[in-house]
């Protein structure tokens, strides 16, 4: 539990700490969608950034990736879909801005795929590194919250 939400995983809760530390508005599982008859509940919606975040602890299965791509297709023109895989990184992946390695759902030549990308979270690398540290430090074991 964190910020009034019961998360499905500690990794999701840690990303919520990251977003809060940076002052990024987020909604957790705000709305479910049915795409091609398959129900889908995006992990995070970042309304001020027009972005959905999908969090996966391990490499997503083909079925999970297909759902992410369907969400991206459904949200095209309104929001981007970013896939964060694995644990919260220790620090930003650039020396100039605060960036996170991610997968970005993209439509290239009429075909949707998840491509390696860099999510430039903000221009202040130190602020992003502090938020990553706060997220990695958050504990959600044995009844702890944040």
PDB file of C-alpha atoms in Angstrom:
ATOM      1  CA  UNK A   1       0.000   0.000   0.000  1.00  0.00           C
ATOM      2  CA  UNK A   2       1.155   3.484  -0.867  1.00  0.00           C
ATOM      3  CA  UNK A   3      -0.642   6.819  -1.373  1.00  0.00           C
ATOM      4  CA  UNK A   4      -4.020   5.233  -0.741  1.00  0.00           C
ATOM      5  CA  UNK A   5      -3.516   2.524  -3.376  1.00  0.00           C
ATOM      6  CA  UNK A   6      -3.005  -1.182  -3.062  1.00  0.00           C
ATOM      7  CA  UNK A   7      -0.503  -2.066  -5.724  1.00  0.00           C
ATOM      8  CA  UNK A   8      -0.210  -5.454  -7.380  1.00  0.00           C
ATOM      9  CA  UNK A   9       3.575  -5.445  -6.947  1.00  0.00           C
ATOM     10  CA  UNK A  10       6.333  -3.710  -4.989  1.00  0.00           C
ATOM     11  CA  UNK A  11       7.881  -2.539  -8.255  1.00  0.00           C
ATOM     12  CA  UNK A  12       4.692  -0.671  -9.173  1.00  0.00           C
ATOM     13  CA  UNK A  13       4.612   0.938  -5.717  1.00  0.00           C
ATOM     14  CA  UNK A  14       8.255   1.987  -6.058  1.00  0.00           C
ATOM     15  CA  UNK A  15       7.541   3.635  -9.403  1.00  0.00           C
ATOM     16  CA  UNK A  16       4.706   5.542  -7.702  1.00  0.00           C
ATOM     17  CA  UNK A  17       7.251   6.821  -5.139  1.00  0.00           C
ATOM     18  CA  UNK A  18       9.495   7.864  -8.043  1.00  0.00           C
ATOM     19  CA  UNK A  19       6.671   9.792  -9.719  1.00  0.00           C
ATOM     20  CA  UNK A  20       5.623  11.463  -6.457  1.00  0.00           C
ATOM     21  CA  UNK A  21       9.190  12.506  -5.649  1.00  0.00           C
ATOM     22  CA  UNK A  22       9.364  14.286  -9.017  1.00  0.00           C
ATOM     23  CA  UNK A  23       5.895  15.803  -8.621  1.00  0.00           C
ATOM     24  CA  UNK A  24       4.470  13.930 -11.623  1.00  0.00           C
ATOM     25  CA  UNK A  25       0.711  13.406 -11.374  1.00  0.00           C
ATOM     26  CA  UNK A  26      -0.320   9.772 -11.730  1.00  0.00           C
ATOM     27  CA  UNK A  27      -3.379   7.577 -11.580  1.00  0.00           C
ATOM     28  CA  UNK A  28      -3.033   3.881 -10.740  1.00  0.00           C
ATOM     29  CA  UNK A  29      -5.152   1.520 -12.830  1.00  0.00           C
ATOM     30  CA  UNK A  30      -7.579   4.346 -13.547  1.00  0.00           C
ATOM     31  CA  UNK A  31      -9.737   2.662 -16.155  1.00  0.00           C
ATOM     32  CA  UNK A  32     -10.015  -0.721 -17.784  1.00  0.00           C
ATOM     33  CA  UNK A  33     -10.314  -1.195 -21.514  1.00  0.00           C
ATOM     34  CA  UNK A  34     -11.635  -3.992 -23.664  1.00  0.00           C
ATOM     35  CA  UNK A  35      -9.580  -4.340 -26.815  1.00  0.00           C
ATOM     36  CA  UNK A  36     -10.558  -7.007 -29.319  1.00  0.00           C
ATOM     37  CA  UNK A  37     -12.635  -8.632 -26.599  1.00  0.00           C
ATOM     38  CA  UNK A  38      -9.672  -8.806 -24.184  1.00  0.00           C
ATOM     39  CA  UNK A  39      -9.882  -6.846 -20.916  1.00  0.00           C
ATOM     40  CA  UNK A  40      -6.854  -4.723 -20.087  1.00  0.00           C
ATOM     41  CA  UNK A  41      -6.020  -2.501 -17.124  1.00  0.00           C
ATOM     42  CA  UNK A  42      -3.048  -0.146 -17.693  1.00  0.00           C
ATOM     43  CA  UNK A  43      -0.781   0.244 -14.646  1.00  0.00           C
ATOM     44  CA  UNK A  44      -0.338   4.029 -14.616  1.00  0.00           C
ATOM     45  CA  UNK A  45      -1.800   6.979 -16.444  1.00  0.00           C
ATOM     46  CA  UNK A  46       0.248  10.190 -16.320  1.00  0.00           C
ATOM     47  CA  UNK A  47      -2.370  12.745 -17.385  1.00  0.00           C
ATOM     48  CA  UNK A  48      -0.094  15.797 -17.557  1.00  0.00           C
ATOM     49  CA  UNK A  49       2.371  13.885 -19.761  1.00  0.00           C
ATOM     50  CA  UNK A  50      -0.268  12.132 -21.895  1.00  0.00           C
ATOM     51  CA  UNK A  51       1.417   8.813 -21.147  1.00  0.00           C
ATOM     52  CA  UNK A  52       0.546   5.327 -19.971  1.00  0.00           C
ATOM     53  CA  UNK A  53       3.233   3.428 -18.055  1.00  0.00           C
ATOM     54  CA  UNK A  54       3.284  -0.341 -18.034  1.00  0.00           C
ATOM     55  CA  UNK A  55       5.484  -1.951 -15.394  1.00  0.00           C
ATOM     56  CA  UNK A  56       6.847  -5.469 -15.849  1.00  0.00           C
ATOM     57  CA  UNK A  57       9.178  -7.117 -13.356  1.00  0.00           C
ATOM     58  CA  UNK A  58      10.576  -9.525 -15.912  1.00  0.00           C
ATOM     59  CA  UNK A  59      10.659  -9.667 -19.682  1.00  0.00           C
ATOM     60  CA  UNK A  60       7.030  -9.440 -20.788  1.00  0.00           C
ATOM     61  CA  UNK A  61       5.462 -12.444 -22.469  1.00  0.00           C
ATOM     62  CA  UNK A  62       4.256 -12.152 -26.046  1.00  0.00           C
ATOM     63  CA  UNK A  63       0.661 -11.919 -24.763  1.00  0.00           C
ATOM     64  CA  UNK A  64       1.629  -9.033 -22.431  1.00  0.00           C
ATOM     65  CA  UNK A  65       3.476  -7.270 -25.235  1.00  0.00           C
ATOM     66  CA  UNK A  66       0.491  -7.708 -27.555  1.00  0.00           C
ATOM     67  CA  UNK A  67      -1.770  -6.053 -24.963  1.00  0.00           C
ATOM     68  CA  UNK A  68       0.657  -3.119 -24.630  1.00  0.00           C
ATOM     69  CA  UNK A  69       0.627  -2.693 -28.418  1.00  0.00           C
ATOM     70  CA  UNK A  70      -3.171  -2.790 -28.546  1.00  0.00           C
ATOM     71  CA  UNK A  71      -3.286  -0.111 -25.848  1.00  0.00           C
ATOM     72  CA  UNK A  72      -0.844   2.021 -27.844  1.00  0.00           C
ATOM     73  CA  UNK A  73      -2.943   1.628 -30.949  1.00  0.00           C
ATOM     74  CA  UNK A  74      -6.141   2.516 -29.059  1.00  0.00           C
ATOM     75  CA  UNK A  75      -4.487   5.564 -27.447  1.00  0.00           C
ATOM     76  CA  UNK A  76      -2.720   6.779 -30.605  1.00  0.00           C
ATOM     77  CA  UNK A  77      -2.882  10.539 -30.915  1.00  0.00           C
ATOM     78  CA  UNK A  78      -3.922  10.935 -27.276  1.00  0.00           C
ATOM     79  CA  UNK A  79      -1.200   9.217 -25.232  1.00  0.00           C
ATOM     80  CA  UNK A  80       2.026   7.312 -25.636  1.00  0.00           C
ATOM     81  CA  UNK A  81       2.662   3.955 -24.011  1.00  0.00           C
ATOM     82  CA  UNK A  82       5.978   3.335 -22.244  1.00  0.00           C
ATOM     83  CA  UNK A  83       7.069  -0.052 -20.915  1.00  0.00           C
ATOM     84  CA  UNK A  84       9.381  -0.155 -17.877  1.00  0.00           C
ATOM     85  CA  UNK A  85      10.933  -3.559 -17.278  1.00  0.00           C
ATOM     86  CA  UNK A  86      12.822  -4.832 -14.267  1.00  0.00           C
ATOM     87  CA  UNK A  87      13.678  -3.113 -11.022  1.00  0.00           C
ATOM     88  CA  UNK A  88      13.972   0.645 -10.555  1.00  0.00           C
ATOM     89  CA  UNK A  89      17.438   1.633 -11.864  1.00  0.00           C
ATOM     90  CA  UNK A  90      20.060   3.063  -9.532  1.00  0.00           C
ATOM     91  CA  UNK A  91      20.619   6.212 -11.569  1.00  0.00           C
ATOM     92  CA  UNK A  92      19.765   8.031 -14.754  1.00  0.00           C
ATOM     93  CA  UNK A  93      21.154   6.672 -18.024  1.00  0.00           C
ATOM     94  CA  UNK A  94      22.482   9.951 -19.329  1.00  0.00           C
ATOM     95  CA  UNK A  95      24.911  12.567 -18.085  1.00  0.00           C
ATOM     96  CA  UNK A  96      22.890  15.544 -19.298  1.00  0.00           C
ATOM     97  CA  UNK A  97      19.212  14.939 -18.478  1.00  0.00           C
ATOM     98  CA  UNK A  98      17.261  12.564 -16.270  1.00  0.00           C
ATOM     99  CA  UNK A  99      16.510   9.625 -18.537  1.00  0.00           C
ATOM    100  CA  UNK A 100      15.188   6.105 -17.985  1.00  0.00           C
ATOM    101  CA  UNK A 101      15.755   3.205 -20.381  1.00  0.00           C
ATOM    102  CA  UNK A 102      12.389   1.917 -21.490  1.00  0.00           C
ATOM    103  CA  UNK A 103      10.427   0.372 -24.303  1.00  0.00           C
ATOM    104  CA  UNK A 104       8.275   2.730 -26.333  1.00  0.00           C
ATOM    105  CA  UNK A 105       5.299   1.412 -28.270  1.00  0.00           C
ATOM    106  CA  UNK A 106       5.718   2.853 -31.756  1.00  0.00           C
ATOM    107  CA  UNK A 107       3.982   2.579 -35.093  1.00  0.00           C
ATOM    108  CA  UNK A 108       6.558   2.232 -37.834  1.00  0.00           C
ATOM    109  CA  UNK A 109       5.347   1.791 -41.406  1.00  0.00           C
ATOM    110  CA  UNK A 110       1.918   0.663 -40.226  1.00  0.00           C
ATOM    111  CA  UNK A 111       3.196  -1.949 -37.758  1.00  0.00           C
ATOM    112  CA  UNK A 112       3.172  -1.508 -33.974  1.00  0.00           C
ATOM    113  CA  UNK A 113       6.169  -2.697 -31.973  1.00  0.00           C
ATOM    114  CA  UNK A 114       7.929  -1.958 -28.698  1.00  0.00           C
ATOM    115  CA  UNK A 115      11.302  -0.351 -29.411  1.00  0.00           C
ATOM    116  CA  UNK A 116      14.164   0.384 -26.990  1.00  0.00           C
ATOM    117  CA  UNK A 117      14.033   4.039 -26.077  1.00  0.00           C
ATOM    118  CA  UNK A 118      14.969   6.631 -23.494  1.00  0.00           C
ATOM    119  CA  UNK A 119      12.239   8.318 -21.484  1.00  0.00           C
ATOM    120  CA  UNK A 120      13.598  11.792 -20.748  1.00  0.00           C
ATOM    121  CA  UNK A 121      11.755  12.323 -17.483  1.00  0.00           C
ATOM    122  CA  UNK A 122      13.064  15.847 -16.898  1.00  0.00           C
ATOM    123  CA  UNK A 123      16.033  18.090 -17.587  1.00  0.00           C
ATOM    124  CA  UNK A 124      17.384  17.786 -14.040  1.00  0.00           C
ATOM    125  CA  UNK A 125      19.448  14.612 -13.832  1.00  0.00           C
ATOM    126  CA  UNK A 126      20.109  15.061 -10.099  1.00  0.00           C
ATOM    127  CA  UNK A 127      16.375  15.320  -9.361  1.00  0.00           C
ATOM    128  CA  UNK A 128      15.726  12.116 -11.298  1.00  0.00           C
ATOM    129  CA  UNK A 129      18.568  10.351  -9.473  1.00  0.00           C
ATOM    130  CA  UNK A 130      17.109  11.473  -6.107  1.00  0.00           C
ATOM    131  CA  UNK A 131      13.687  10.167  -7.159  1.00  0.00           C
ATOM    132  CA  UNK A 132      15.206   6.848  -8.264  1.00  0.00           C
ATOM    133  CA  UNK A 133      16.978   6.574  -4.910  1.00  0.00           C
ATOM    134  CA  UNK A 134      13.740   7.307  -3.037  1.00  0.00           C
ATOM    135  CA  UNK A 135      11.937   4.666  -5.070  1.00  0.00           C
ATOM    136  CA  UNK A 136      14.624   2.040  -4.507  1.00  0.00           C
ATOM    137  CA  UNK A 137      14.660   2.857  -0.783  1.00  0.00           C
ATOM    138  CA  UNK A 138      10.881   2.474  -0.346  1.00  0.00           C
ATOM    139  CA  UNK A 139       9.978  -0.686   1.549  1.00  0.00           C
ATOM    140  CA  UNK A 140       6.751  -2.566   1.064  1.00  0.00           C
ATOM    141  CA  UNK A 141       7.535  -5.875   2.802  1.00  0.00           C
ATOM    142  CA  UNK A 142       5.897  -7.317   5.900  1.00  0.00           C
ATOM    143  CA  UNK A 143       3.147  -4.743   6.178  1.00  0.00           C
ATOM    144  CA  UNK A 144       5.400  -1.725   5.626  1.00  0.00           C
ATOM    145  CA  UNK A 145       4.035   1.086   3.472  1.00  0.00           C
ATOM    146  CA  UNK A 146       6.473   3.401   1.721  1.00  0.00           C
TER     147      UNK A 146
END
